[in-house]
Amino acid sequence: MSLLELIDIHSYYGNIHALKGVSLTVEEGEIVTLIGANGAGKTTTLRSISGLLHPRKGKVQFKGKDITNLAPHLVHKEGIGLVPEGRGIFPRLTVLENLEMGAYLVKDKAEIQRGIDHAFTLFPRLKERAEQKGGTLSGGEQQMLATARGLMSKPSILLMDEPSMGLAPVLVDQIFDVIKELNAGGTTILLVEQNALMALSIAHRAYVMQTGSIVLSGTAEDVIKDENVRKAYLGV
């Protein structure tokens, strides 16, 4: 049984057929990346998993349970964390308050503190800015905060949507180092990323999307060698 499985998912925005029969799996302990051009359906796939968009057809299964039509807070409660595209932090709350918001389902105060300590270990810069408003952070710091907030509930799988978007190369390297570190520590990750080369370099397996459909899948090593992928996404 896969940790996460999408079976023939069809999702719509009004009359727009955004996902057309998407099927994929994520096994426990993996980094799986989803690559494709803008508008391919990558973010819609994450929205369909996290409960922000309910598919009209198909099934989303998590740990063998059908979660297709669960509300977002119930999906989160099942153990699925989301680091959204554009970071989505609370700009008027401090760094510390943002982290505490990520732990709203956690009742044990000691557990919340351990999550905060872990966040500050992963991202020492956040510790330096613990009392600073989220909206005053740099783009890179906001991405660190969004990632740390997504980890506060100790999810079984973390969905990450374009974590490198708009970041300087040195910060992209840092974010990807953290993703590898999280995975090494046992966190399963489904990564949507336009920086295909970086994503494929750290992933175990990959799916390639075009216009709402999966057109290629395999090990990251195999996908990175595919001639069409190299031309379309790697600039080779």
XYZ file of C-alpha atoms in Angstrom:
236
model
C 0.000 0.000 0.000
C 1.382 3.388 -1.024
C 1.458 6.233 1.490
C -0.348 8.491 -1.013
C -2.154 7.410 -4.157
C -4.085 9.394 -6.756
C -6.324 7.255 -8.945
C -7.678 8.734 -12.207
C -8.203 12.228 -10.788
C -10.301 14.690 -12.812
C -10.458 18.196 -11.332
C -12.181 21.278 -12.693
C -12.265 25.043 -12.232
C -15.833 25.733 -13.300
C -16.032 24.262 -16.796
C -12.262 24.134 -17.236
C -11.026 20.537 -17.115
C -7.736 21.108 -15.272
C -6.692 17.527 -14.390
C -7.482 14.776 -16.873
C -7.073 11.376 -15.306
C -4.015 11.960 -13.111
C -2.690 8.879 -11.323
C 0.429 8.823 -9.177
C 1.848 7.263 -6.044
C 4.199 8.376 -3.301
C 5.822 5.743 -1.104
C 6.849 6.366 2.491
C 10.322 7.893 2.726
C 10.472 9.140 -0.860
C 10.988 12.494 -2.480
C 8.732 12.490 -5.528
C 8.805 15.497 -7.830
C 6.166 16.739 -10.222
C 7.568 18.862 -13.051
C 5.987 20.619 -16.008
C 5.388 23.997 -17.599
C 3.218 26.755 -16.131
C -0.421 25.737 -16.354
C 0.355 22.021 -16.625
C -1.704 21.197 -13.523
C 0.985 20.783 -10.871
C -0.517 23.146 -8.298
C -3.996 21.831 -9.082
C -2.727 18.345 -8.233
C -1.574 19.531 -4.797
C -4.854 21.387 -4.274
C -6.747 18.198 -5.141
C -4.748 16.263 -2.550
C -4.981 18.845 0.224
C -8.749 19.337 0.017
C -8.638 22.860 -1.400
C -10.189 21.496 -4.605
C -12.343 18.381 -4.703
C -12.020 16.209 -7.817
C -15.215 15.457 -9.709
C -13.945 11.998 -10.571
C -11.274 9.683 -9.195
C -9.927 8.998 -5.743
C -7.229 10.322 -3.408
C -6.058 7.714 -0.904
C -3.757 8.372 2.042
C -2.534 5.445 4.132
C -5.247 3.400 2.441
C -8.034 5.815 3.444
C -10.199 7.658 0.931
C -9.698 11.388 1.611
C -11.018 12.649 -1.740
C -13.807 14.794 -0.328
C -12.400 15.740 3.079
C -12.221 19.408 4.047
C -8.680 20.896 4.101
C -8.402 20.952 7.908
C -9.355 17.265 8.040
C -6.809 16.387 5.349
C -4.222 18.225 7.420
C -5.334 16.313 10.503
C -4.723 13.036 8.639
C -1.039 13.999 8.356
C -0.657 15.944 5.098
C 1.220 19.231 5.362
C 1.296 21.915 2.665
C 3.853 24.586 1.868
C 1.833 26.616 -0.648
C 2.988 28.424 -3.750
C 3.741 32.040 -2.880
C 4.500 31.063 0.741
C 1.157 32.142 2.182
C 2.512 33.279 5.539
C 0.558 35.572 7.848
C 2.264 38.934 7.222
C 0.984 40.692 10.355
C 1.963 37.876 12.699
C 5.474 37.402 14.033
C 7.678 34.520 12.981
C 6.901 32.780 16.264
C 3.150 33.328 15.868
C 3.280 31.950 12.314
C 4.944 28.808 13.620
C 2.371 28.463 16.382
C -0.393 28.748 13.768
C 1.168 25.773 11.977
C 0.670 23.752 15.168
C -2.989 24.624 15.709
C -3.908 20.920 15.777
C -1.199 20.059 18.316
C -2.497 20.092 21.907
C 0.742 19.261 23.718
C 2.604 22.498 24.520
C 5.889 20.637 24.944
C 5.429 19.146 21.466
C 4.800 22.617 20.031
C 7.986 23.892 21.648
C 9.937 20.962 20.202
C 8.569 21.896 16.778
C 9.682 25.504 17.231
C 13.122 24.390 18.388
C 13.397 22.133 15.337
C 12.383 25.011 13.051
C 15.045 27.250 14.568
C 17.646 24.504 14.183
C 16.743 24.072 10.507
C 16.595 27.821 9.907
C 18.763 29.762 12.393
C 17.798 32.988 10.639
C 14.208 32.525 11.792
C 15.369 32.332 15.395
C 17.098 35.694 14.954
C 13.814 37.134 13.661
C 11.415 35.326 15.998
C 9.619 38.532 17.032
C 9.696 40.138 13.576
C 6.483 40.433 11.533
C 6.313 37.875 8.723
C 5.542 40.531 6.121
C 8.837 42.303 6.788
C 10.984 39.235 6.024
C 12.845 38.786 2.763
C 11.496 36.362 0.161
C 13.983 33.710 1.206
C 13.148 34.125 4.880
C 9.425 33.885 4.106
C 10.054 30.614 2.265
C 11.969 29.316 5.277
C 9.049 30.333 7.493
C 6.456 28.709 5.216
C 8.464 25.479 5.200
C 8.977 25.529 8.964
C 5.287 26.257 9.554
C 4.353 23.298 7.332
C 6.433 21.030 9.562
C 4.928 22.146 12.859
C 2.203 19.482 12.807
C 4.793 16.761 12.083
C 3.094 15.649 8.848
C 3.589 12.186 7.400
C 3.988 13.819 3.985
C 4.846 17.403 3.082
C 3.493 18.868 -0.156
C 5.811 21.629 -1.372
C 4.676 23.966 -4.158
C 7.470 25.851 -5.960
C 9.731 26.417 -2.931
C 12.492 28.003 -5.065
C 10.259 30.544 -6.805
C 11.761 34.029 -6.798
C 14.784 33.105 -4.696
C 18.434 33.924 -5.318
C 20.546 30.894 -6.326
C 22.301 30.686 -2.953
C 18.929 30.506 -1.180
C 17.648 27.924 -3.662
C 20.606 25.733 -2.730
C 19.822 26.230 0.955
C 16.140 25.322 0.556
C 17.013 22.177 -1.389
C 19.581 21.208 1.229
C 16.822 21.470 3.842
C 14.490 19.331 1.711
C 17.178 16.634 1.545
C 17.768 16.928 5.298
C 14.052 16.612 6.053
C 13.799 13.540 3.876
C 16.858 11.985 5.479
C 15.105 12.532 8.819
C 12.080 10.555 7.650
C 9.741 13.127 6.066
C 8.127 12.027 2.806
C 7.920 14.865 0.278
C 5.885 15.540 -2.864
C 7.663 18.412 -4.566
C 6.255 20.644 -7.306
C 9.099 22.611 -8.803
C 9.848 24.554 -11.984
C 13.580 24.205 -11.407
C 13.466 20.736 -12.930
C 17.187 20.092 -12.742
C 17.355 20.814 -9.014
C 14.198 18.823 -8.319
C 15.377 15.794 -10.296
C 18.787 15.940 -8.629
C 17.292 15.231 -5.178
C 14.170 13.179 -6.033
C 13.798 9.421 -6.006
C 11.042 9.403 -8.637
C 9.455 11.929 -10.963
C 6.273 12.615 -12.901
C 6.086 14.983 -15.869
C 2.822 16.844 -16.501
C 1.477 18.451 -19.655
C -1.944 20.105 -19.954
C -3.440 18.265 -16.999
C -2.082 14.797 -17.724
C 0.913 12.716 -16.667
C 2.981 12.118 -19.814
C 6.057 10.494 -18.286
C 7.047 8.865 -15.011
C 9.954 6.885 -13.661
C 13.006 7.160 -11.476
C 14.472 10.654 -11.378
C 17.613 9.238 -12.935
C 15.665 7.889 -15.915
C 13.514 11.000 -16.342
C 16.527 13.305 -16.363
C 17.948 11.272 -19.265
C 14.780 11.522 -21.357
C 15.457 13.524 -24.516
C 12.126 15.383 -24.455
C 12.583 16.336 -20.796
C 16.126 17.544 -21.457
C 14.944 19.752 -24.326
C 11.796 21.091 -22.657
C 12.878 21.545 -19.037
C 16.644 21.292 -18.745
C 17.670 23.532 -21.631
C 19.801 20.811 -23.225
